[in-house]
Tab-separated table of C-alpha atoms in Angstrom:
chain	number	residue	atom	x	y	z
A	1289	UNK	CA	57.094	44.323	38.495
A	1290	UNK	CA	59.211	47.444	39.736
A	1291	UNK	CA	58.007	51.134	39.315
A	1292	UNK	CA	54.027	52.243	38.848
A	1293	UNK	CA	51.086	49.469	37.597
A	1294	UNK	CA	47.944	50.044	35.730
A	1295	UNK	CA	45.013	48.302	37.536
A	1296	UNK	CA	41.940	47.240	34.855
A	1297	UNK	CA	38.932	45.858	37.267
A	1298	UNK	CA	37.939	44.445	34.088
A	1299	UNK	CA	33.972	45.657	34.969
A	1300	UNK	CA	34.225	48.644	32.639
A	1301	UNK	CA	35.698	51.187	35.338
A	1302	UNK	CA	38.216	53.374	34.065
A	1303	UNK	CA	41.850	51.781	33.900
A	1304	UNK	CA	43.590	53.075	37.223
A	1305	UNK	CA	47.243	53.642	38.234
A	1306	UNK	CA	48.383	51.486	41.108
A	1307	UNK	CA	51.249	51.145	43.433
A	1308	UNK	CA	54.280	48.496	42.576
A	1309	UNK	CA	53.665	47.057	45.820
A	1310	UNK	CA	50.095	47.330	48.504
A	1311	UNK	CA	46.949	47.081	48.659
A	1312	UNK	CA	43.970	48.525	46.729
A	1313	UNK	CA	40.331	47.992	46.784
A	1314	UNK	CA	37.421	48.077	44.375
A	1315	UNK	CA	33.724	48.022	44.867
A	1316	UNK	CA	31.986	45.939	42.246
A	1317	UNK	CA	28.457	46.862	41.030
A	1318	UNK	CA	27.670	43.178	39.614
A	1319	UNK	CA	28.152	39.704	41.191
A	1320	UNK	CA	29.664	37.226	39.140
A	1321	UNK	CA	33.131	36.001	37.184
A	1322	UNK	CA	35.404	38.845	37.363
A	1323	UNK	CA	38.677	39.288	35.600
A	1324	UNK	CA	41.345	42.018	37.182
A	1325	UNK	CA	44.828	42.551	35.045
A	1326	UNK	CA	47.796	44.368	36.610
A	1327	UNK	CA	50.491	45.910	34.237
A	1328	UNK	CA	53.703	47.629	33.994
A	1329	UNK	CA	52.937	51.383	33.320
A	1330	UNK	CA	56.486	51.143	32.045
A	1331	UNK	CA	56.244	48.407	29.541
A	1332	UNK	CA	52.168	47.314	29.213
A	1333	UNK	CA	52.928	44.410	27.699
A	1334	UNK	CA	54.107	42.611	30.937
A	1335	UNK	CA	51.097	41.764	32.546
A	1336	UNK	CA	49.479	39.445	35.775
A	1337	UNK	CA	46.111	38.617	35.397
A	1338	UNK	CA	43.588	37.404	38.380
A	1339	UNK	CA	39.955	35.920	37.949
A	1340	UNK	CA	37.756	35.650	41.051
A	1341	UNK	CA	34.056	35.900	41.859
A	1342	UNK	CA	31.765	38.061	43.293
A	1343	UNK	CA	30.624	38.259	46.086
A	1344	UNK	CA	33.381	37.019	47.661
A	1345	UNK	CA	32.589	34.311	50.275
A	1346	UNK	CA	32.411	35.807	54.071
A	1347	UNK	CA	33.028	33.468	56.791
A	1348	UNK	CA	30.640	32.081	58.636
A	1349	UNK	CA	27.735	33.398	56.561
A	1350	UNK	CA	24.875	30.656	55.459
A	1351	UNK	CA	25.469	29.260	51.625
A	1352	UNK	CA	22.651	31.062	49.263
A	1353	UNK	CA	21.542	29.922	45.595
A	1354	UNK	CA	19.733	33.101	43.278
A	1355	UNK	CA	17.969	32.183	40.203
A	1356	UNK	CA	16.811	33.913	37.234
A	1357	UNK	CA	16.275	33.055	33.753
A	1358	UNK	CA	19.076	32.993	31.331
A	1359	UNK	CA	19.405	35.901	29.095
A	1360	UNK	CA	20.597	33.105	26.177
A	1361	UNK	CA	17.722	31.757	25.822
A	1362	UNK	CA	14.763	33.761	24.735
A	1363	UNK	CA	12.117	31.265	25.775
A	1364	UNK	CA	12.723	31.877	29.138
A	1365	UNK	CA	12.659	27.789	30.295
A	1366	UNK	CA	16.172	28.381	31.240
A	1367	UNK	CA	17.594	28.579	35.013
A	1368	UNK	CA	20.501	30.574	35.799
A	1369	UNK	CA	21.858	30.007	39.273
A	1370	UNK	CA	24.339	31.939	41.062
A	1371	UNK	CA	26.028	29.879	44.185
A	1372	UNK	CA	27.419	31.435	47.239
A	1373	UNK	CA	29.190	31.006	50.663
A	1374	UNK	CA	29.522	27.130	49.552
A	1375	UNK	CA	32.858	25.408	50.952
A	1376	UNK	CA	35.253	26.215	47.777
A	1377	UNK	CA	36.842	23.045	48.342
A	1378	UNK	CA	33.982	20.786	47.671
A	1379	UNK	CA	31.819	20.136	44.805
A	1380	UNK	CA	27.822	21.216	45.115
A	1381	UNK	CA	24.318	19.009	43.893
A	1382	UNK	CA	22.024	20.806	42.413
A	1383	UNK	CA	18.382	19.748	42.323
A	1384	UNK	CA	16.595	21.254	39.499
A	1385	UNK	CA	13.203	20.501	40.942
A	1386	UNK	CA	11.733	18.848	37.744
A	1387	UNK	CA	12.309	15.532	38.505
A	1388	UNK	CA	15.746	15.012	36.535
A	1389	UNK	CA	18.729	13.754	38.224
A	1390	UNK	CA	20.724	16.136	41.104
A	1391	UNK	CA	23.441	17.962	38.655
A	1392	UNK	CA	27.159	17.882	40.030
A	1393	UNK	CA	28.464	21.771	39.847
A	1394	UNK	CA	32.566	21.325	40.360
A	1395	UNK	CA	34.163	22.953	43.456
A	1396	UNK	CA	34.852	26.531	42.926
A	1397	UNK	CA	32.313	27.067	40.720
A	1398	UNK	CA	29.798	29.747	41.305
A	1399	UNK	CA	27.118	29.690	38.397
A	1400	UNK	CA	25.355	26.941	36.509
A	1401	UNK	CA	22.136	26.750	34.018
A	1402	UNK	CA	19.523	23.987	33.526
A	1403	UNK	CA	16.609	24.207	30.322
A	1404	UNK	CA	13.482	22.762	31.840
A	1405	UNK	CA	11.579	20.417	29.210
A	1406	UNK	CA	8.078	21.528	27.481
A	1407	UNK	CA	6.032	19.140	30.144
A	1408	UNK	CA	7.327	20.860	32.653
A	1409	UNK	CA	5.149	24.282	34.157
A	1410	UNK	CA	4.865	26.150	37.378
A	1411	UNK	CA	7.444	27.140	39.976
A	1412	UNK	CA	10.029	25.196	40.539
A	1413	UNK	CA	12.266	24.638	43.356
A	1414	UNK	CA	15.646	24.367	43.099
A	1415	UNK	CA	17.938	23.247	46.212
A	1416	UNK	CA	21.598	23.095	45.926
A	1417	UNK	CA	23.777	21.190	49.202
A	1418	UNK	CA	27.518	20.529	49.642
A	1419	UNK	CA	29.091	17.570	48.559
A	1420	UNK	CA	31.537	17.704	51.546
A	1421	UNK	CA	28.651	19.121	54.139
A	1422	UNK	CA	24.989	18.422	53.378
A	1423	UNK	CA	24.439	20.633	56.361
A	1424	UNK	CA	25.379	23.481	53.711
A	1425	UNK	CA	22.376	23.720	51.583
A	1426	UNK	CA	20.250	26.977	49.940
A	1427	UNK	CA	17.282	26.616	47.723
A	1428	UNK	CA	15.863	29.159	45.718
A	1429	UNK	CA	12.767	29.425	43.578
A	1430	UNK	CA	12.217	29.727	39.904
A	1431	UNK	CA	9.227	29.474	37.286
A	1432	UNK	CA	10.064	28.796	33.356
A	1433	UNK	CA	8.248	30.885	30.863
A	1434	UNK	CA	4.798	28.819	29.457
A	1435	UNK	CA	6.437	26.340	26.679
A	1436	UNK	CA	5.236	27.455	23.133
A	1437	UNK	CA	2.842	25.923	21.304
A	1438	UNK	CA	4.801	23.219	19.225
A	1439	UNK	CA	5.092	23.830	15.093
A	1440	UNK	CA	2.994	21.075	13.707
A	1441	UNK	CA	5.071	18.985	10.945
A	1442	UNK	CA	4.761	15.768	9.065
A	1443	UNK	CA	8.060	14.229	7.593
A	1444	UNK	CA	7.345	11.403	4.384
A	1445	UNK	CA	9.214	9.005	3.190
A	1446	UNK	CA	9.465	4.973	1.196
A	1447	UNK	CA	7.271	2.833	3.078
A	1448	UNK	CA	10.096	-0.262	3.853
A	1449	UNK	CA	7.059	-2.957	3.608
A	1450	UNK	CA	6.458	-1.728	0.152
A	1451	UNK	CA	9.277	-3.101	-2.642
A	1452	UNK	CA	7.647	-1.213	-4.904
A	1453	UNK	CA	8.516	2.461	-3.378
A	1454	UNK	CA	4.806	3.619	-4.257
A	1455	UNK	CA	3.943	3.809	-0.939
A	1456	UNK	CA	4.464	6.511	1.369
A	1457	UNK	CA	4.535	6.476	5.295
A	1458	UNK	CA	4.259	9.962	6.908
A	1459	UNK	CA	4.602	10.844	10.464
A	1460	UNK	CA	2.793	13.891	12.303
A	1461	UNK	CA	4.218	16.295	15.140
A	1462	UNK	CA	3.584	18.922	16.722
A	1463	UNK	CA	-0.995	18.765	16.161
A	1464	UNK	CA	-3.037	18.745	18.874
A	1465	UNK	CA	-3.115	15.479	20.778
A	1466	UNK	CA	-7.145	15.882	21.311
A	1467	UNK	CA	-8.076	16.135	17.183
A	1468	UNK	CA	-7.826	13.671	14.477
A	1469	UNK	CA	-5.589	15.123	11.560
A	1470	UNK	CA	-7.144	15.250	8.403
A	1471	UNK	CA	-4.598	14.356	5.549
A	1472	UNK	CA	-4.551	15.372	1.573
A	1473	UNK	CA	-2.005	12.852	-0.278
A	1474	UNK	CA	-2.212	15.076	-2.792
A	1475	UNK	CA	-3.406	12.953	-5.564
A	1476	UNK	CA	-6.857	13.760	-6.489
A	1477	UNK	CA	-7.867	10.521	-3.453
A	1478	UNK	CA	-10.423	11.824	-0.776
A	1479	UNK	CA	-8.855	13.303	2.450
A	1480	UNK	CA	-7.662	9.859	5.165
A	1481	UNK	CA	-8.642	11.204	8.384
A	1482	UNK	CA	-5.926	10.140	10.877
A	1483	UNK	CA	-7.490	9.237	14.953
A	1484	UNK	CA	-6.510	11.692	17.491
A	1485	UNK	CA	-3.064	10.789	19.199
A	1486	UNK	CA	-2.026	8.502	15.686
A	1487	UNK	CA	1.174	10.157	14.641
A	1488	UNK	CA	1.850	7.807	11.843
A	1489	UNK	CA	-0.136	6.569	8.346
A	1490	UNK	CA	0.802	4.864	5.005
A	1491	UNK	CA	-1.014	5.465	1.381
A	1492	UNK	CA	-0.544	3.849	-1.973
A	1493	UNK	CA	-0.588	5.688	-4.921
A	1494	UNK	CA	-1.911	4.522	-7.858
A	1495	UNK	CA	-0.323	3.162	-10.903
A	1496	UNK	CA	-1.489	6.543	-13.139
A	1497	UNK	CA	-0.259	8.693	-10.427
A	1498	UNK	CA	3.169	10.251	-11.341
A	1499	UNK	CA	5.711	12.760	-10.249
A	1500	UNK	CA	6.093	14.265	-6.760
A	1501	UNK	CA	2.962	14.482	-4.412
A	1502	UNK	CA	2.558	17.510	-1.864
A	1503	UNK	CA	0.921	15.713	1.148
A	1504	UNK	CA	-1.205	18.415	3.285
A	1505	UNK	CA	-1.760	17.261	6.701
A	1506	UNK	CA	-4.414	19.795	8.892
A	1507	UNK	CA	-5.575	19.711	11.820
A	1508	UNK	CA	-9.405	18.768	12.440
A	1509	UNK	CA	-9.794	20.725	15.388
A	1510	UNK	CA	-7.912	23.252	14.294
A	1511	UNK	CA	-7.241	24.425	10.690
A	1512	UNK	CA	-4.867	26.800	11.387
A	1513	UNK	CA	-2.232	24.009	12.447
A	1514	UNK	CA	-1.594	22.677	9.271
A	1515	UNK	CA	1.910	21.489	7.595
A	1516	UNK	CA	2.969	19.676	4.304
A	1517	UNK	CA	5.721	17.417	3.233
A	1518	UNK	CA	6.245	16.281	-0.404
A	1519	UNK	CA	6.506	12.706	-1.895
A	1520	UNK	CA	7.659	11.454	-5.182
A	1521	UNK	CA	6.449	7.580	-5.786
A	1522	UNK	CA	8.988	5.549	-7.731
A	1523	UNK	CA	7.908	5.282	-11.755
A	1524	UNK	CA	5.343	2.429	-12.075
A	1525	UNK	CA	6.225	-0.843	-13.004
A	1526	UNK	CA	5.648	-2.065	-16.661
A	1527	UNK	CA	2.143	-4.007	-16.240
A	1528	UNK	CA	2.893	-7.656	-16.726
A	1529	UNK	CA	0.268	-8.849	-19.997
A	1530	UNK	CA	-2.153	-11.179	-19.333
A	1531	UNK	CA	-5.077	-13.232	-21.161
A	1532	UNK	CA	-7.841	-15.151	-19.010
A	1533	UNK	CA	-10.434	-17.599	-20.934
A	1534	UNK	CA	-14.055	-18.551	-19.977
A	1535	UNK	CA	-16.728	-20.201	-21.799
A	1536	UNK	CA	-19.174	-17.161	-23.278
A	1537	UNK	CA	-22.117	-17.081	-21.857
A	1538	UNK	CA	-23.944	-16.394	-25.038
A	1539	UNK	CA	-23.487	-20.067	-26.728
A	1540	UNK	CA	-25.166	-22.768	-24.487
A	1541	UNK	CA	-22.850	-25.898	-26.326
A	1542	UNK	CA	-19.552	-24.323	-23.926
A	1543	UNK	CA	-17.938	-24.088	-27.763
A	1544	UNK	CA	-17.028	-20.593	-27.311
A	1545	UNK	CA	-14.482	-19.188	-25.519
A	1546	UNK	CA	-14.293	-15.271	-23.986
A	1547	UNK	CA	-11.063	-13.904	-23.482
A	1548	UNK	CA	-9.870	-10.809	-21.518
A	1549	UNK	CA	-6.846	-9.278	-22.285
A	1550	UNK	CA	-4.894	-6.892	-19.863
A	1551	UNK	CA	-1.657	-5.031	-19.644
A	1552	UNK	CA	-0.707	-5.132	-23.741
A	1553	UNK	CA	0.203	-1.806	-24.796
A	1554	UNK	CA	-2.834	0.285	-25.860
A	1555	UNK	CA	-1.609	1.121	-28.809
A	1556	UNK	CA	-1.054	-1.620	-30.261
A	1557	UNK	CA	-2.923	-4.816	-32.247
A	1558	UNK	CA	-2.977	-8.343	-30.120
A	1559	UNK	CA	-2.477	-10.979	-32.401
A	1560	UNK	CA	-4.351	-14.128	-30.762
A	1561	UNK	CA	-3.291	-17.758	-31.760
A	1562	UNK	CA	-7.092	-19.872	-30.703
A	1563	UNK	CA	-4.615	-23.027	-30.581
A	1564	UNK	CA	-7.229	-25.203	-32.988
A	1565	UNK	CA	-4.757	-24.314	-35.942
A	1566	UNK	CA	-7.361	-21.640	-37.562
A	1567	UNK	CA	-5.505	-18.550	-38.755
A	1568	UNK	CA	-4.597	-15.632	-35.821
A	1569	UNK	CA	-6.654	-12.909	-35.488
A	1570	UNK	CA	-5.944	-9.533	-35.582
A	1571	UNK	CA	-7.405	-7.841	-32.242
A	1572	UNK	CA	-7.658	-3.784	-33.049
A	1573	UNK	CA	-5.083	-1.597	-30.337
A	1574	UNK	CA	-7.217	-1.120	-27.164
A	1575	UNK	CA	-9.823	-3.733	-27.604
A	1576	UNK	CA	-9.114	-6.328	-24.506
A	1577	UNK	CA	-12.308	-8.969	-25.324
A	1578	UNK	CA	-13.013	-11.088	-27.932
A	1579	UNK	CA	-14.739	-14.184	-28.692
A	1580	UNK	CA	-13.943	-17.597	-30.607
A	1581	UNK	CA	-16.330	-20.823	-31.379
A	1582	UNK	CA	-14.286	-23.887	-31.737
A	1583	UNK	CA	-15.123	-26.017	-34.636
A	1584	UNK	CA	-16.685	-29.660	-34.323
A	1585	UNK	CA	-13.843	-31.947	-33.950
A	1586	UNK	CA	-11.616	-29.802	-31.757
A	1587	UNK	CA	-11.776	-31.328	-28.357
A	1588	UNK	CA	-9.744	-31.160	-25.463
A	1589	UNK	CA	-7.693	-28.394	-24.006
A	1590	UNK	CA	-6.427	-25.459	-26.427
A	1591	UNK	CA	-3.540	-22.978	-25.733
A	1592	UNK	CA	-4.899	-19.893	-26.545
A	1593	UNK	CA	-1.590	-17.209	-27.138
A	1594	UNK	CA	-2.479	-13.536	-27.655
A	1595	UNK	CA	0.909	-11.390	-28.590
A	1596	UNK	CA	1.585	-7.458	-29.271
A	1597	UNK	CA	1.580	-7.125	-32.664
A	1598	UNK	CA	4.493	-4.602	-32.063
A	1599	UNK	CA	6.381	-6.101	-30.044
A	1600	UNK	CA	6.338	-10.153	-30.097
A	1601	UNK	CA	8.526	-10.477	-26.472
A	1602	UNK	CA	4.987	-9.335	-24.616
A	1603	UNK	CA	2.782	-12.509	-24.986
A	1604	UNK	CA	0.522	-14.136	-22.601
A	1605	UNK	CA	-1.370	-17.610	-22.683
A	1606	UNK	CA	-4.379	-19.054	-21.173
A	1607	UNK	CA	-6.048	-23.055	-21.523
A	1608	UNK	CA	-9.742	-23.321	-22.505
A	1609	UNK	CA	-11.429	-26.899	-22.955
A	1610	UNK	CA	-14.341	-26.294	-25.240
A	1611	UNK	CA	-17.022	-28.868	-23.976
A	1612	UNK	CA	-17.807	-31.696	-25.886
A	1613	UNK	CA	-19.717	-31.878	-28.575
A	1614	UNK	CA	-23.187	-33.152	-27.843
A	1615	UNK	CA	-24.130	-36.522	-29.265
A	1616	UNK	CA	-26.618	-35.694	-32.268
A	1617	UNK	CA	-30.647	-37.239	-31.423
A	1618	UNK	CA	-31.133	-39.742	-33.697
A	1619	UNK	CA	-34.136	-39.526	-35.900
A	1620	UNK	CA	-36.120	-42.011	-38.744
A	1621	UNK	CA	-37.999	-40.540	-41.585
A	1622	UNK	CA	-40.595	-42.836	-43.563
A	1623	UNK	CA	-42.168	-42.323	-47.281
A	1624	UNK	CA	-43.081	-44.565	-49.699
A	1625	UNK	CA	-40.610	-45.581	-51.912
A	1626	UNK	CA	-41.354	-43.687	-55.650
A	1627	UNK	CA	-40.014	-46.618	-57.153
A	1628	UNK	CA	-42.814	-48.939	-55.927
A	1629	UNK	CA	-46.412	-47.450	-57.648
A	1630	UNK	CA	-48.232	-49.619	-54.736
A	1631	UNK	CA	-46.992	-47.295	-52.187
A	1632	UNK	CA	-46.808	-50.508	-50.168
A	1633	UNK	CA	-42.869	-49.943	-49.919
A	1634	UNK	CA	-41.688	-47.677	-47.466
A	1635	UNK	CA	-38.182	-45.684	-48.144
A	1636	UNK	CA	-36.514	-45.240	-44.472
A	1637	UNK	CA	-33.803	-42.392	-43.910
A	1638	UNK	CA	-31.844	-42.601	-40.754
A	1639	UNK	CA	-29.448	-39.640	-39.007
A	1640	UNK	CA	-28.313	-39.397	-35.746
A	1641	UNK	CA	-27.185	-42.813	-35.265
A	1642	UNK	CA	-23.624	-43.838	-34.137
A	1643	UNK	CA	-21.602	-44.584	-37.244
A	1644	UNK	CA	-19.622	-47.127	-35.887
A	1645	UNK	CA	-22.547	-49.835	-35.318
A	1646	UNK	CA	-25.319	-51.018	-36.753
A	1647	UNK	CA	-29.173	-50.265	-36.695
A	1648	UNK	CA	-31.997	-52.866	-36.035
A	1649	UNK	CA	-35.041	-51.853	-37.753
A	1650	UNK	CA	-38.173	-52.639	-36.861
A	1651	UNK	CA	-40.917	-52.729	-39.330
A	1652	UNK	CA	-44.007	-52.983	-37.149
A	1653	UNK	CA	-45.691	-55.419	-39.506
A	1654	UNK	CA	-44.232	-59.072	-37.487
A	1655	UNK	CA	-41.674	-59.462	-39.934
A	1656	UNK	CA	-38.157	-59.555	-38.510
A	1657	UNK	CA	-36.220	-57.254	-37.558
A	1658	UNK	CA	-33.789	-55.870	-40.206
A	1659	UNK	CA	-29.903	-55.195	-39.622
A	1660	UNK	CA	-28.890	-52.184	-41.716
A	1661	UNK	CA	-24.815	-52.135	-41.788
A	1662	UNK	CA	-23.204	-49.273	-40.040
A	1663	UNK	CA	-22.879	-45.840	-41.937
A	1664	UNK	CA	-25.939	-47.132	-43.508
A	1665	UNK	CA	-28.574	-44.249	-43.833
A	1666	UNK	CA	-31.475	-45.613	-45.898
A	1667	UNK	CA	-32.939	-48.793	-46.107
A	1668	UNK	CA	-36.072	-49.946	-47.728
A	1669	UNK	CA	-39.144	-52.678	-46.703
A	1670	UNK	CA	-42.398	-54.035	-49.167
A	1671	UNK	CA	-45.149	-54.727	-47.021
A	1672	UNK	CA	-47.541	-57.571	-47.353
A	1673	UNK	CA	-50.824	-57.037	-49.437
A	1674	UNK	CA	-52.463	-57.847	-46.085
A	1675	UNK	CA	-50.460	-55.172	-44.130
A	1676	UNK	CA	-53.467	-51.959	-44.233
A	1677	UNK	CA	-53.179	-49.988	-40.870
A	1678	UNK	CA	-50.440	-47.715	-39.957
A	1679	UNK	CA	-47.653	-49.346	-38.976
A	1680	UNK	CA	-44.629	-47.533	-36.374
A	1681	UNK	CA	-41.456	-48.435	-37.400
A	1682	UNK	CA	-38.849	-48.450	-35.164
A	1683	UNK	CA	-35.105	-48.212	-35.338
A	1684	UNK	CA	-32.704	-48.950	-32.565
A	1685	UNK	CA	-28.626	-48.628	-32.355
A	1686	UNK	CA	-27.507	-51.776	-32.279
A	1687	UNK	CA	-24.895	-50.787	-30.237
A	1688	UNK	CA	-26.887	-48.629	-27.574
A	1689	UNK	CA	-30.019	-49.799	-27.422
A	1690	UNK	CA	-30.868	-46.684	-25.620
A	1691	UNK	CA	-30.413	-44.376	-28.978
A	1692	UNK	CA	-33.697	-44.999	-30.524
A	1693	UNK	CA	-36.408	-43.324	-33.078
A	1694	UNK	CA	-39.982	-44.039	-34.446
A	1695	UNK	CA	-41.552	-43.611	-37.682
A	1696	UNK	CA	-44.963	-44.134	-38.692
A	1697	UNK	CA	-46.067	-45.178	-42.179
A	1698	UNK	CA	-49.536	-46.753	-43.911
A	1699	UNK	CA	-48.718	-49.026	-46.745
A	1700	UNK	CA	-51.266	-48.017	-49.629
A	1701	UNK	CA	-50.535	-44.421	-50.594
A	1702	UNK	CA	-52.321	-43.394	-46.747
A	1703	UNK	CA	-51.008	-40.831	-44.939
A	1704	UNK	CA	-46.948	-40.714	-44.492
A	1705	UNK	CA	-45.188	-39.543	-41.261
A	1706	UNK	CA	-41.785	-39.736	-39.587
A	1707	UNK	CA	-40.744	-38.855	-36.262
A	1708	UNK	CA	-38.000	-38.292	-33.720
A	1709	UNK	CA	-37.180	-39.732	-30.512
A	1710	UNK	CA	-34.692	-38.840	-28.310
A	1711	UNK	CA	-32.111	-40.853	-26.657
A	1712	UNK	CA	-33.476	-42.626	-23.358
């Protein structure tokens, strides 16, 4: 430049006039970057500017390190150091004291910061050495402000083991590590509580339950740390209709079957096809039971179908085997014969019998046993004039001897009685 300067310190001194050429001096009141700029007083846009620190290293004096907490950050867990009388033509390490790894400040550099973490409490002691000399070395001391007390939160979102997205998993932050949590899924459930140190939990919400959920999670120790999330389950699932079929417990034979319906729409008549080719009946909207005695003759297994009566693509079937019929006892019934005026002819009835064989009866008197044909159901037999006492008569299957019955009968207009015997 030729001709007069203007000298700005750039530390909010007034803007001086300076010589084109020398040597001027200015105290400083801080320590720290500082930017001097020198202009033309002639033409103030041609400028020079210089940036340096203070203090300005003096030779031979020991290296120093100052902390004090950074004025950006308002929680006061943040270091600012201030380096000085270090070799400028080396880098410096930095230990922060807390157990983190030595940080690398470049040569030339004066000032650096470190944020200790929320474990970390008391004084701390922070050392900085030369890179090129570790006989240069400074420490300095600092303590960072008591960590808040974290916000407690819980975040919620699709449980991923759940396809149906009607499960939520929620994870907790920020409670006190010494209380169980006590946790409101918000639908009407009782409160889950959650162990002390658990961070995480899953619910299920119930088919009925609808629309977003505001989970509440509190504190049990504490009720003032409390903190929600919200949680919309995805829309139930259409229930899939079913019909199950059991024997009623009501008819002894096994002849009657008990169905259950589920998951027809309520409003709505089931129509229910008993498979034994009887007309369907009509079960009323909302009923889900009903009952249905199979016939005699229908034997094996029957496809029972019950289907909306609104809407004939939700159906459902179920298999019931009615048991099988019992076998009928057989019985014999004796009485004299009103066409014989003797009474010595006895009239004999028969039921009970297997219809595909025949019957051997026995008359009791000595005479010889009589074959009646099969589907035979009466039969007739004169007794001798000698024949007085009461005579048992006895028929037997002649295909099972073991289906058998007894009558007894007194030729002579005497006393007249049948009876029944079961099979053996």
């Amino acid at each position: 430049m030729a001709g007069p300067t203007t000298i700005d310190w750039g530390d909010g001194s007034p803007v001086e006039d300076g010589p084109e050429k020398g040597t001027v001096s200015h105290t400083y009141e801080t320590d720290g970057p500082q930017t001097a700029t020198v202009c033309d007083a002639e033409d103030p846009k041609s400028c020079t500017t210089v940036e340096f620190e203070t203090p300005f290293p003096v030779e031979g004096e020991d290296p120093s390190v100052t902390a004090s907490a950074d004025p950006d950050d308002s929680t006061g867990r943040t270091v600012l150091i201030t380096l000085a009388n270090f070799p400028q033509d080396g880098a410096v390490s930095v230990d922060w004291g807390d157990g983190t790894a030595a940080e690398t400040v470049p040569a030339g550099t004066t000032s650096a910061t470190h944020t200790y973490g929320d474990g970390v409490e008391g004084e701390q002691t922070i050392t900085a050495t030369s890179a090129s000399d570790d006989s240069k070395t400074a420490s300095a001391t600092f303590t960072p402000a008591e960590a808040p007390e974290p916000e407690p939160t819980v975040s919620a979102s699709a449980d991923e083991s759940d396809e149906t997205g009607r499960t939520v998993a929620i994870e907790l932050a920020g409670f006190p590590e010494d209380g169980a949590v006590s946790v409101d899924w918000g639908d009407g459930t009782a409160a889950e509580e959650v162990p002390a140190g658990t961070t995480t939990a899953t619910h299920a919400y119930a088919d009925e339950v609808e629309g977003e959920q505001t989970i509440t999670a509190t504190s049990a120790t504490d009720d003032t740390k409390s903190a929600t999330a919200a949680f919309t389950p995805e829309p139930a699932p259409e229930p899939e209709p079913s019909v199950t079929a059991e024997a009623d417990s009501s008819d002894e034979s096994g002849r009657t079957v008990a169905i259950t319906l589920a998951g027809f729409p309520e409003e709505s008549a089931v129509s229910v096809d008993w498979g034994d080719g009887t007309e369907p009946e009509e079960i009323a909207a909302g009923t889900t039971s009903a009952t249905h005695a199979y016939a005699s003759g229908v034997d094996g297994e029957q496809t029972i179908t019950a289907t909306s009566a609104d809407d004939g693509s939700v159906s459902a079937q179920a298999a019931f085997t009615p048991a099988p019929e019992s076998e009928p006892e057989p019985s014999v019934s004796a009485a004299a014969d009103p066409a014989d005026e003797t009474g010595r002819t006895v009239a004999l009835s028969l039921e009970g019998f297997p219809e595909d064989s025949g019957v051997s009866v026995d008359w009791g008197d000595g005479s010889e046993a009589e074959e009646i044909a099969a589907g035979e159901t009466t039969a007739s037999h004169q007794y001798a004039e000698d024949v007085t006492e009461e005579q048992t008569i006895t028929a037997t299957s002649a295909g099972d001897g073991s289906v058998s019955a007894t009558a007894t009968f007194t030729p002579g207009g005497a006393s007249l009685r049948s009876a029944r015997r079961k099979r053996k």
